[in-house]
C-alpha cells in the first residue's frame, strides 16, 4: 500500500496523526519575548497538523536577535508557553519547540547591556534584523558588528541549550528541534563565510562542525532519552549571508556525525529558504538524495523531514516515493489553519499576505478563514 500524507507517523513514540508538519515561522508577536494569548489561539487553530514546530525561540537573552520573538529563558515566557502546549494538546495536536541562538544576526539594542552580538568570528553579516520602536513601529535595520566568541564561552552556550530544552519539556512541549539552519549561530560555525577561526572550531570541516555536534550531544543528554529531538539544516541557503563553497562534503560530514545520536528527525530545507528549491552554493547542485543515503549508511535512524516551497503535488510525491517521511509547510500554514483538511479534500488554498508576516496583531495571524466558516 502506498503511504500518503494522511497516514499516521510514529515519531520515536510520539504518535502523529498525519505527516503534515507546520514548519517553524517567525511572527514577531511576543513583546518582551513572552508569548501572548493570541499566540495560543494561533497554534490552537493549527493543531490538526501532524506536528507543530514552533517559531524559532531564543534559548537565552544573548540568543535573541529580533524584536518580539519569544524566548524560553524567563518565567513569564515559560508560563506563556505552558498555556500554548495545553491548548494544542487539548485539541489533539503535538508541539515541539525550536531552540534558537541567532549569533551575529542581532543588534546591540537587543542584547544584554547593549553589547555586540556574538559569533564565531567578528564578521558582520550583510543582513538585516527587525526592530520595533517605542511607538510600536517595526523596521528592518542592518545587523551589528559581532564579537568573536572565545572557545571558553562555548560550554556556557551549550548549557543554555540544555537549560532551554529541559524547561521546554517541563512546560509541556512534546520535544525540541535544534535550529542549525538559516545562517544563525550553529550555521555560522559551519560555513566558511562566517567562520574564520584558527582554533578547534574553525578551518577544517571537522572543526566547523564541532560546535553543532556539541550542541546535539548536550541536548540529547538533557532530554533525548525521554522525548523526540530533531535538528534543522539548510545546506545551501544564502539567507542571513552565509556561504560555503563546498556544502556537499560539509553536510555529509554533519549527517554522519548526527547518525551517532538517537535523533528523532532530520529536517532539511532544500534550496534557498523561502525561495528557489534549486538554489546552489559552489560549483555543483546539492545532492539531497546522497545526503540522506550517507546518513542511513552511517546507521542514522531518524525520520527524514523535507521543507521548502512544497506544493500539495510535490509533497504527495515525496511521501509516496519514500523520499521523505514527513513534509513541513511554512507559508501555507500561515494562511490555512486547516491545511490538513484542505489537502485531504483538495480544497482551494488561501494565499498568505506577506505584509502581516512579521509583527502586528490578530490580522494576518488568527483571522485566516477555515473551510467550514
Ligand atoms: C524570518 C524572519 C526572521 C527570522 C529563520 C528564524 O529563517 C528565522 C527567521 C525567518 O530561521
PDB file of C-alpha atoms in Angstrom, residues 55-354:
ATOM      1  CA  UNK A  55       8.583  29.637  15.636  1.00  0.00           C
ATOM      2  CA  UNK A  56      12.279  29.946  16.463  1.00  0.00           C
ATOM      3  CA  UNK A  57      12.547  30.596  20.215  1.00  0.00           C
ATOM      4  CA  UNK A  58      15.574  32.129  21.909  1.00  0.00           C
ATOM      5  CA  UNK A  59      17.402  29.948  24.449  1.00  0.00           C
ATOM      6  CA  UNK A  60      18.922  32.989  26.174  1.00  0.00           C
ATOM      7  CA  UNK A  61      18.890  36.780  26.103  1.00  0.00           C
ATOM      8  CA  UNK A  62      22.140  36.603  24.136  1.00  0.00           C
ATOM      9  CA  UNK A  63      20.430  34.325  21.604  1.00  0.00           C
ATOM     10  CA  UNK A  64      17.810  36.974  20.863  1.00  0.00           C
ATOM     11  CA  UNK A  65      18.101  38.783  17.532  1.00  0.00           C
ATOM     12  CA  UNK A  66      14.755  40.273  16.561  1.00  0.00           C
ATOM     13  CA  UNK A  67      12.115  42.354  18.263  1.00  0.00           C
ATOM     14  CA  UNK A  68       9.210  40.466  19.781  1.00  0.00           C
ATOM     15  CA  UNK A  69      10.364  36.928  19.144  1.00  0.00           C
ATOM     16  CA  UNK A  70       9.675  34.574  22.035  1.00  0.00           C
ATOM     17  CA  UNK A  71      12.167  33.076  24.448  1.00  0.00           C
ATOM     18  CA  UNK A  72      12.466  30.187  26.873  1.00  0.00           C
ATOM     19  CA  UNK A  73      14.575  31.931  29.489  1.00  0.00           C
ATOM     20  CA  UNK A  74      12.126  33.812  31.707  1.00  0.00           C
ATOM     21  CA  UNK A  75       9.319  32.517  33.909  1.00  0.00           C
ATOM     22  CA  UNK A  76       6.758  34.696  32.094  1.00  0.00           C
ATOM     23  CA  UNK A  77       7.769  33.216  28.737  1.00  0.00           C
ATOM     24  CA  UNK A  78       7.586  29.686  30.108  1.00  0.00           C
ATOM     25  CA  UNK A  79       4.152  30.398  31.588  1.00  0.00           C
ATOM     26  CA  UNK A  80       3.032  31.683  28.184  1.00  0.00           C
ATOM     27  CA  UNK A  81       4.277  28.523  26.509  1.00  0.00           C
ATOM     28  CA  UNK A  82       2.504  26.353  29.107  1.00  0.00           C
ATOM     29  CA  UNK A  83      -0.830  27.836  28.021  1.00  0.00           C
ATOM     30  CA  UNK A  84       0.053  27.040  24.417  1.00  0.00           C
ATOM     31  CA  UNK A  85       1.149  23.426  24.921  1.00  0.00           C
ATOM     32  CA  UNK A  86      -2.005  22.819  26.988  1.00  0.00           C
ATOM     33  CA  UNK A  87      -4.407  24.143  24.364  1.00  0.00           C
ATOM     34  CA  UNK A  88      -2.655  22.347  21.490  1.00  0.00           C
ATOM     35  CA  UNK A  89      -2.842  19.078  23.447  1.00  0.00           C
ATOM     36  CA  UNK A  90      -6.497  19.678  24.294  1.00  0.00           C
ATOM     37  CA  UNK A  91      -7.135  19.926  20.545  1.00  0.00           C
ATOM     38  CA  UNK A  92      -5.296  16.637  19.975  1.00  0.00           C
ATOM     39  CA  UNK A  93      -2.155  18.212  18.496  1.00  0.00           C
ATOM     40  CA  UNK A  94       1.575  17.722  19.111  1.00  0.00           C
ATOM     41  CA  UNK A  95       4.003  20.594  19.508  1.00  0.00           C
ATOM     42  CA  UNK A  96       7.791  20.811  19.510  1.00  0.00           C
ATOM     43  CA  UNK A  97       9.752  23.986  20.242  1.00  0.00           C
ATOM     44  CA  UNK A  98      12.565  25.233  18.033  1.00  0.00           C
ATOM     45  CA  UNK A  99      15.678  26.141  20.061  1.00  0.00           C
ATOM     46  CA  UNK A 100      17.387  29.219  18.646  1.00  0.00           C
ATOM     47  CA  UNK A 101      20.549  31.227  19.126  1.00  0.00           C
ATOM     48  CA  UNK A 102      20.902  33.893  16.440  1.00  0.00           C
ATOM     49  CA  UNK A 103      24.648  34.510  16.837  1.00  0.00           C
ATOM     50  CA  UNK A 104      25.565  37.580  14.790  1.00  0.00           C
ATOM     51  CA  UNK A 105      22.065  38.155  13.351  1.00  0.00           C
ATOM     52  CA  UNK A 106      21.204  40.610  16.072  1.00  0.00           C
ATOM     53  CA  UNK A 107      21.547  44.196  17.083  1.00  0.00           C
ATOM     54  CA  UNK A 108      23.266  45.769  20.087  1.00  0.00           C
ATOM     55  CA  UNK A 109      19.941  47.217  21.201  1.00  0.00           C
ATOM     56  CA  UNK A 110      18.524  43.688  21.575  1.00  0.00           C
ATOM     57  CA  UNK A 111      21.496  42.339  23.528  1.00  0.00           C
ATOM     58  CA  UNK A 112      22.036  42.382  27.300  1.00  0.00           C
ATOM     59  CA  UNK A 113      23.621  45.743  28.278  1.00  0.00           C
ATOM     60  CA  UNK A 114      23.662  46.805  24.622  1.00  0.00           C
ATOM     61  CA  UNK A 115      26.666  44.595  23.981  1.00  0.00           C
ATOM     62  CA  UNK A 116      27.617  43.471  20.475  1.00  0.00           C
ATOM     63  CA  UNK A 117      26.112  40.154  19.373  1.00  0.00           C
ATOM     64  CA  UNK A 118      28.361  37.079  19.466  1.00  0.00           C
ATOM     65  CA  UNK A 119      29.592  34.989  16.535  1.00  0.00           C
ATOM     66  CA  UNK A 120      32.321  32.532  15.524  1.00  0.00           C
ATOM     67  CA  UNK A 121      34.260  35.464  14.027  1.00  0.00           C
ATOM     68  CA  UNK A 122      33.961  39.243  14.163  1.00  0.00           C
ATOM     69  CA  UNK A 123      32.461  39.469  10.671  1.00  0.00           C
ATOM     70  CA  UNK A 124      29.349  41.494  10.166  1.00  0.00           C
ATOM     71  CA  UNK A 125      26.536  39.847   8.194  1.00  0.00           C
ATOM     72  CA  UNK A 126      25.260  41.705   5.149  1.00  0.00           C
ATOM     73  CA  UNK A 127      21.819  41.214   6.551  1.00  0.00           C
ATOM     74  CA  UNK A 128      19.084  42.897   8.490  1.00  0.00           C
ATOM     75  CA  UNK A 129      17.203  42.307  11.679  1.00  0.00           C
ATOM     76  CA  UNK A 130      13.823  43.566  12.770  1.00  0.00           C
ATOM     77  CA  UNK A 131      13.387  46.219  15.459  1.00  0.00           C
ATOM     78  CA  UNK A 132      10.238  47.773  16.885  1.00  0.00           C
ATOM     79  CA  UNK A 133      10.458  51.302  18.263  1.00  0.00           C
ATOM     80  CA  UNK A 134       8.737  52.791  21.307  1.00  0.00           C
ATOM     81  CA  UNK A 135       5.706  53.685  19.163  1.00  0.00           C
ATOM     82  CA  UNK A 136       5.320  50.103  18.006  1.00  0.00           C
ATOM     83  CA  UNK A 137       6.672  50.895  14.553  1.00  0.00           C
ATOM     84  CA  UNK A 138       8.665  47.996  13.060  1.00  0.00           C
ATOM     85  CA  UNK A 139      11.589  48.314  10.677  1.00  0.00           C
ATOM     86  CA  UNK A 140      14.394  46.212   9.216  1.00  0.00           C
ATOM     87  CA  UNK A 141      17.858  47.507  10.173  1.00  0.00           C
ATOM     88  CA  UNK A 142      21.390  46.260   9.421  1.00  0.00           C
ATOM     89  CA  UNK A 143      22.746  43.724  11.912  1.00  0.00           C
ATOM     90  CA  UNK A 144      25.504  44.895  14.275  1.00  0.00           C
ATOM     91  CA  UNK A 145      29.181  44.020  14.082  1.00  0.00           C
ATOM     92  CA  UNK A 146      29.578  40.918  16.312  1.00  0.00           C
ATOM     93  CA  UNK A 147      32.463  39.994  18.565  1.00  0.00           C
ATOM     94  CA  UNK A 148      34.145  36.606  18.209  1.00  0.00           C
ATOM     95  CA  UNK A 149      33.295  34.107  20.934  1.00  0.00           C
ATOM     96  CA  UNK A 150      36.161  32.718  22.999  1.00  0.00           C
ATOM     97  CA  UNK A 151      36.238  28.919  22.945  1.00  0.00           C
ATOM     98  CA  UNK A 152      35.874  29.061  26.727  1.00  0.00           C
ATOM     99  CA  UNK A 153      32.399  30.624  26.293  1.00  0.00           C
ATOM    100  CA  UNK A 154      31.000  27.750  24.237  1.00  0.00           C
ATOM    101  CA  UNK A 155      30.240  25.376  27.141  1.00  0.00           C
ATOM    102  CA  UNK A 156      28.073  28.132  28.630  1.00  0.00           C
ATOM    103  CA  UNK A 157      26.075  28.407  25.409  1.00  0.00           C
ATOM    104  CA  UNK A 158      25.636  24.636  25.322  1.00  0.00           C
ATOM    105  CA  UNK A 159      24.368  24.870  28.906  1.00  0.00           C
ATOM    106  CA  UNK A 160      21.846  27.448  27.679  1.00  0.00           C
ATOM    107  CA  UNK A 161      20.611  24.982  25.050  1.00  0.00           C
ATOM    108  CA  UNK A 162      20.332  22.297  27.727  1.00  0.00           C
ATOM    109  CA  UNK A 163      18.520  24.540  30.172  1.00  0.00           C
ATOM    110  CA  UNK A 164      16.084  25.723  27.497  1.00  0.00           C
ATOM    111  CA  UNK A 165      15.401  22.152  26.340  1.00  0.00           C
ATOM    112  CA  UNK A 166      14.749  20.993  29.892  1.00  0.00           C
ATOM    113  CA  UNK A 167      12.490  23.976  30.624  1.00  0.00           C
ATOM    114  CA  UNK A 168      10.566  23.359  27.388  1.00  0.00           C
ATOM    115  CA  UNK A 169       9.787  19.788  28.309  1.00  0.00           C
ATOM    116  CA  UNK A 170       8.739  20.907  31.791  1.00  0.00           C
ATOM    117  CA  UNK A 171       6.120  23.260  30.296  1.00  0.00           C
ATOM    118  CA  UNK A 172       4.634  20.518  28.191  1.00  0.00           C
ATOM    119  CA  UNK A 173       6.387  20.536  24.828  1.00  0.00           C
ATOM    120  CA  UNK A 174       6.461  17.122  23.170  1.00  0.00           C
ATOM    121  CA  UNK A 175      10.036  17.604  22.032  1.00  0.00           C
ATOM    122  CA  UNK A 176      12.640  20.044  20.765  1.00  0.00           C
ATOM    123  CA  UNK A 177      14.188  20.989  17.430  1.00  0.00           C
ATOM    124  CA  UNK A 178      17.714  22.388  17.279  1.00  0.00           C
ATOM    125  CA  UNK A 179      17.801  25.279  14.802  1.00  0.00           C
ATOM    126  CA  UNK A 180      21.050  24.725  12.913  1.00  0.00           C
ATOM    127  CA  UNK A 181      19.835  26.383   9.701  1.00  0.00           C
ATOM    128  CA  UNK A 182      19.381  29.748   8.002  1.00  0.00           C
ATOM    129  CA  UNK A 183      22.632  31.433   8.956  1.00  0.00           C
ATOM    130  CA  UNK A 184      22.159  31.550  12.729  1.00  0.00           C
ATOM    131  CA  UNK A 185      24.819  30.688  15.323  1.00  0.00           C
ATOM    132  CA  UNK A 186      25.261  26.983  14.590  1.00  0.00           C
ATOM    133  CA  UNK A 187      25.189  27.545  10.820  1.00  0.00           C
ATOM    134  CA  UNK A 188      27.651  30.450  11.260  1.00  0.00           C
ATOM    135  CA  UNK A 189      30.124  27.963  12.713  1.00  0.00           C
ATOM    136  CA  UNK A 190      29.581  25.558   9.810  1.00  0.00           C
ATOM    137  CA  UNK A 191      30.196  27.933   6.909  1.00  0.00           C
ATOM    138  CA  UNK A 192      33.443  29.437   5.718  1.00  0.00           C
ATOM    139  CA  UNK A 193      31.925  32.859   5.063  1.00  0.00           C
ATOM    140  CA  UNK A 194      31.164  33.409   8.751  1.00  0.00           C
ATOM    141  CA  UNK A 195      33.783  31.219  10.420  1.00  0.00           C
ATOM    142  CA  UNK A 196      37.414  32.300  10.042  1.00  0.00           C
ATOM    143  CA  UNK A 197      38.590  30.846  13.353  1.00  0.00           C
ATOM    144  CA  UNK A 198      42.008  29.286  13.755  1.00  0.00           C
ATOM    145  CA  UNK A 199      41.181  27.160  16.819  1.00  0.00           C
ATOM    146  CA  UNK A 200      39.439  23.756  17.093  1.00  0.00           C
ATOM    147  CA  UNK A 201      36.154  25.328  15.951  1.00  0.00           C
ATOM    148  CA  UNK A 202      37.346  26.700  12.613  1.00  0.00           C
ATOM    149  CA  UNK A 203      39.231  25.686   9.484  1.00  0.00           C
ATOM    150  CA  UNK A 204      38.548  22.051   8.622  1.00  0.00           C
ATOM    151  CA  UNK A 205      35.051  20.663   8.167  1.00  0.00           C
ATOM    152  CA  UNK A 206      35.548  18.600  11.332  1.00  0.00           C
ATOM    153  CA  UNK A 207      36.354  21.742  13.278  1.00  0.00           C
ATOM    154  CA  UNK A 208      33.485  23.800  11.856  1.00  0.00           C
ATOM    155  CA  UNK A 209      31.014  21.026  12.709  1.00  0.00           C
ATOM    156  CA  UNK A 210      32.324  20.639  16.267  1.00  0.00           C
ATOM    157  CA  UNK A 211      30.010  23.202  17.841  1.00  0.00           C
ATOM    158  CA  UNK A 212      26.908  21.738  16.142  1.00  0.00           C
ATOM    159  CA  UNK A 213      27.729  18.239  17.358  1.00  0.00           C
ATOM    160  CA  UNK A 214      28.453  19.518  20.871  1.00  0.00           C
ATOM    161  CA  UNK A 215      25.030  21.203  20.983  1.00  0.00           C
ATOM    162  CA  UNK A 216      23.374  17.988  19.781  1.00  0.00           C
ATOM    163  CA  UNK A 217      25.249  15.972  22.385  1.00  0.00           C
ATOM    164  CA  UNK A 218      24.207  18.353  25.171  1.00  0.00           C
ATOM    165  CA  UNK A 219      20.551  18.479  24.161  1.00  0.00           C
ATOM    166  CA  UNK A 220      20.388  14.704  23.678  1.00  0.00           C
ATOM    167  CA  UNK A 221      21.903  14.127  27.111  1.00  0.00           C
ATOM    168  CA  UNK A 222      19.433  16.540  28.627  1.00  0.00           C
ATOM    169  CA  UNK A 223      16.146  15.461  27.004  1.00  0.00           C
ATOM    170  CA  UNK A 224      16.874  12.982  24.213  1.00  0.00           C
ATOM    171  CA  UNK A 225      16.155   9.885  26.264  1.00  0.00           C
ATOM    172  CA  UNK A 226      12.628  10.963  27.128  1.00  0.00           C
ATOM    173  CA  UNK A 227      11.278  12.882  24.139  1.00  0.00           C
ATOM    174  CA  UNK A 228      11.808  13.415  20.432  1.00  0.00           C
ATOM    175  CA  UNK A 229      14.589  15.756  19.384  1.00  0.00           C
ATOM    176  CA  UNK A 230      15.194  16.881  15.819  1.00  0.00           C
ATOM    177  CA  UNK A 231      17.554  19.204  14.001  1.00  0.00           C
ATOM    178  CA  UNK A 232      17.028  21.598  11.106  1.00  0.00           C
ATOM    179  CA  UNK A 233      19.698  22.099   8.440  1.00  0.00           C
ATOM    180  CA  UNK A 234      19.803  24.261   5.289  1.00  0.00           C
ATOM    181  CA  UNK A 235      22.826  23.048   3.303  1.00  0.00           C
ATOM    182  CA  UNK A 236      22.811  25.757   0.626  1.00  0.00           C
ATOM    183  CA  UNK A 237      20.667  28.574   1.906  1.00  0.00           C
ATOM    184  CA  UNK A 238      22.093  32.051   1.431  1.00  0.00           C
ATOM    185  CA  UNK A 239      19.780  33.700   3.988  1.00  0.00           C
ATOM    186  CA  UNK A 240      21.467  35.737   6.692  1.00  0.00           C
ATOM    187  CA  UNK A 241      24.522  35.985   4.453  1.00  0.00           C
ATOM    188  CA  UNK A 242      26.112  32.567   4.830  1.00  0.00           C
ATOM    189  CA  UNK A 243      28.041  30.842   2.081  1.00  0.00           C
ATOM    190  CA  UNK A 244      30.146  27.767   1.758  1.00  0.00           C
ATOM    191  CA  UNK A 245      31.930  26.812  -1.464  1.00  0.00           C
ATOM    192  CA  UNK A 246      31.661  23.078  -0.721  1.00  0.00           C
ATOM    193  CA  UNK A 247      28.399  22.326   1.041  1.00  0.00           C
ATOM    194  CA  UNK A 248      28.213  18.659  -0.028  1.00  0.00           C
ATOM    195  CA  UNK A 249      31.211  17.294   1.931  1.00  0.00           C
ATOM    196  CA  UNK A 250      30.405  19.660   4.813  1.00  0.00           C
ATOM    197  CA  UNK A 251      26.843  18.448   5.276  1.00  0.00           C
ATOM    198  CA  UNK A 252      27.731  14.814   4.592  1.00  0.00           C
ATOM    199  CA  UNK A 253      30.197  15.068   7.462  1.00  0.00           C
ATOM    200  CA  UNK A 254      27.494  16.664   9.614  1.00  0.00           C
ATOM    201  CA  UNK A 255      24.904  13.938   8.995  1.00  0.00           C
ATOM    202  CA  UNK A 256      27.494  11.197   9.555  1.00  0.00           C
ATOM    203  CA  UNK A 257      28.126  12.822  12.930  1.00  0.00           C
ATOM    204  CA  UNK A 258      24.399  13.090  13.619  1.00  0.00           C
ATOM    205  CA  UNK A 259      23.998   9.347  12.987  1.00  0.00           C
ATOM    206  CA  UNK A 260      25.755   8.737  16.318  1.00  0.00           C
ATOM    207  CA  UNK A 261      22.813  10.256  18.215  1.00  0.00           C
ATOM    208  CA  UNK A 262      19.270   8.954  18.636  1.00  0.00           C
ATOM    209  CA  UNK A 263      17.682  11.981  16.983  1.00  0.00           C
ATOM    210  CA  UNK A 264      14.033  11.557  16.006  1.00  0.00           C
ATOM    211  CA  UNK A 265      14.126  13.544  12.802  1.00  0.00           C
ATOM    212  CA  UNK A 266      16.382  15.440  10.438  1.00  0.00           C
ATOM    213  CA  UNK A 267      14.681  18.478   8.899  1.00  0.00           C
ATOM    214  CA  UNK A 268      16.203  19.648   5.633  1.00  0.00           C
ATOM    215  CA  UNK A 269      15.483  22.949   3.883  1.00  0.00           C
ATOM    216  CA  UNK A 270      16.105  22.276   0.187  1.00  0.00           C
ATOM    217  CA  UNK A 271      17.484  25.295  -1.682  1.00  0.00           C
ATOM    218  CA  UNK A 272      17.135  28.912  -0.594  1.00  0.00           C
ATOM    219  CA  UNK A 273      14.845  29.254   2.425  1.00  0.00           C
ATOM    220  CA  UNK A 274      11.511  30.549   1.201  1.00  0.00           C
ATOM    221  CA  UNK A 275      12.979  30.801  -2.308  1.00  0.00           C
ATOM    222  CA  UNK A 276      14.298  28.718  -5.186  1.00  0.00           C
ATOM    223  CA  UNK A 277      14.394  24.993  -4.457  1.00  0.00           C
ATOM    224  CA  UNK A 278      17.293  24.545  -6.896  1.00  0.00           C
ATOM    225  CA  UNK A 279      19.442  27.288  -5.372  1.00  0.00           C
ATOM    226  CA  UNK A 280      23.065  26.205  -5.339  1.00  0.00           C
ATOM    227  CA  UNK A 281      26.251  27.168  -3.499  1.00  0.00           C
ATOM    228  CA  UNK A 282      29.575  26.197  -5.037  1.00  0.00           C
ATOM    229  CA  UNK A 283      30.019  24.599  -8.435  1.00  0.00           C
ATOM    230  CA  UNK A 284      27.627  21.660  -8.330  1.00  0.00           C
ATOM    231  CA  UNK A 285      23.956  21.234  -7.474  1.00  0.00           C
ATOM    232  CA  UNK A 286      23.452  19.875  -3.967  1.00  0.00           C
ATOM    233  CA  UNK A 287      22.610  16.161  -3.943  1.00  0.00           C
ATOM    234  CA  UNK A 288      19.955  15.694  -1.245  1.00  0.00           C
ATOM    235  CA  UNK A 289      19.355  12.014  -2.023  1.00  0.00           C
ATOM    236  CA  UNK A 290      23.024  11.277  -1.401  1.00  0.00           C
ATOM    237  CA  UNK A 291      22.920  13.269   1.837  1.00  0.00           C
ATOM    238  CA  UNK A 292      20.131  11.017   3.084  1.00  0.00           C
ATOM    239  CA  UNK A 293      21.937   7.879   1.915  1.00  0.00           C
ATOM    240  CA  UNK A 294      25.126   8.934   3.683  1.00  0.00           C
ATOM    241  CA  UNK A 295      23.113   9.353   6.886  1.00  0.00           C
ATOM    242  CA  UNK A 296      21.465   5.931   6.509  1.00  0.00           C
ATOM    243  CA  UNK A 297      24.778   4.258   5.623  1.00  0.00           C
ATOM    244  CA  UNK A 298      26.224   5.694   8.836  1.00  0.00           C
ATOM    245  CA  UNK A 299      23.423   3.968  10.769  1.00  0.00           C
ATOM    246  CA  UNK A 300      21.184   7.029  11.200  1.00  0.00           C
ATOM    247  CA  UNK A 301      17.592   6.043  12.014  1.00  0.00           C
ATOM    248  CA  UNK A 302      15.862   9.417  12.314  1.00  0.00           C
ATOM    249  CA  UNK A 303      12.797  10.285  10.263  1.00  0.00           C
ATOM    250  CA  UNK A 304      13.537  12.424   7.200  1.00  0.00           C
ATOM    251  CA  UNK A 305      11.572  15.679   7.046  1.00  0.00           C
ATOM    252  CA  UNK A 306      11.742  17.860   3.936  1.00  0.00           C
ATOM    253  CA  UNK A 307      10.843  21.503   3.522  1.00  0.00           C
ATOM    254  CA  UNK A 308      10.759  24.497   1.242  1.00  0.00           C
ATOM    255  CA  UNK A 309       8.092  25.537  -1.159  1.00  0.00           C
ATOM    256  CA  UNK A 310       6.364  22.173  -1.276  1.00  0.00           C
ATOM    257  CA  UNK A 311       3.024  22.326  -3.015  1.00  0.00           C
ATOM    258  CA  UNK A 312       0.477  19.570  -2.458  1.00  0.00           C
ATOM    259  CA  UNK A 313       1.552  17.578  -5.534  1.00  0.00           C
ATOM    260  CA  UNK A 314       5.250  17.693  -4.736  1.00  0.00           C
ATOM    261  CA  UNK A 315       4.570  16.783  -1.105  1.00  0.00           C
ATOM    262  CA  UNK A 316       2.426  13.816  -2.117  1.00  0.00           C
ATOM    263  CA  UNK A 317       5.144  12.614  -4.441  1.00  0.00           C
ATOM    264  CA  UNK A 318       7.892  12.929  -1.807  1.00  0.00           C
ATOM    265  CA  UNK A 319       5.878  10.862   0.669  1.00  0.00           C
ATOM    266  CA  UNK A 320       4.680   8.274  -1.842  1.00  0.00           C
ATOM    267  CA  UNK A 321       8.179   7.634  -3.191  1.00  0.00           C
ATOM    268  CA  UNK A 322       9.643   7.398   0.303  1.00  0.00           C
ATOM    269  CA  UNK A 323      11.948  10.368  -0.321  1.00  0.00           C
ATOM    270  CA  UNK A 324      10.532  11.891   2.861  1.00  0.00           C
ATOM    271  CA  UNK A 325       8.727  10.573   5.948  1.00  0.00           C
ATOM    272  CA  UNK A 326       7.346  13.994   6.822  1.00  0.00           C
ATOM    273  CA  UNK A 327       6.852  17.263   4.930  1.00  0.00           C
ATOM    274  CA  UNK A 328       6.803  20.627   6.640  1.00  0.00           C
ATOM    275  CA  UNK A 329       4.827  23.534   5.215  1.00  0.00           C
ATOM    276  CA  UNK A 330       5.551  27.112   6.231  1.00  0.00           C
ATOM    277  CA  UNK A 331       3.702  29.872   4.436  1.00  0.00           C
ATOM    278  CA  UNK A 332       0.730  27.645   3.563  1.00  0.00           C
ATOM    279  CA  UNK A 333       0.183  27.090   7.300  1.00  0.00           C
ATOM    280  CA  UNK A 334       0.166  30.841   7.923  1.00  0.00           C
ATOM    281  CA  UNK A 335      -2.844  31.321   5.662  1.00  0.00           C
ATOM    282  CA  UNK A 336      -4.534  27.911   6.010  1.00  0.00           C
ATOM    283  CA  UNK A 337      -5.054  26.952   9.645  1.00  0.00           C
ATOM    284  CA  UNK A 338      -6.938  23.854   8.444  1.00  0.00           C
ATOM    285  CA  UNK A 339      -4.298  22.947   5.861  1.00  0.00           C
ATOM    286  CA  UNK A 340      -4.640  19.222   6.598  1.00  0.00           C
ATOM    287  CA  UNK A 341      -8.362  19.219   5.852  1.00  0.00           C
ATOM    288  CA  UNK A 342      -7.873  21.335   2.745  1.00  0.00           C
ATOM    289  CA  UNK A 343      -5.226  18.979   1.388  1.00  0.00           C
ATOM    290  CA  UNK A 344      -7.398  15.974   2.199  1.00  0.00           C
ATOM    291  CA  UNK A 345     -10.350  17.470   0.315  1.00  0.00           C
ATOM    292  CA  UNK A 346      -8.285  19.040  -2.437  1.00  0.00           C
ATOM    293  CA  UNK A 347      -9.852  22.374  -1.487  1.00  0.00           C
ATOM    294  CA  UNK A 348      -8.516  25.726  -2.623  1.00  0.00           C
ATOM    295  CA  UNK A 349      -5.745  27.203  -0.513  1.00  0.00           C
ATOM    296  CA  UNK A 350      -5.702  30.774   0.771  1.00  0.00           C
ATOM    297  CA  UNK A 351      -2.696  32.832  -0.328  1.00  0.00           C
ATOM    298  CA  UNK A 352      -0.758  34.375   2.570  1.00  0.00           C
ATOM    299  CA  UNK A 353      -0.451  38.134   2.922  1.00  0.00           C
ATOM    300  CA  UNK A 354       3.290  38.779   3.240  1.00  0.00           C
TER     301      UNK A 354
END
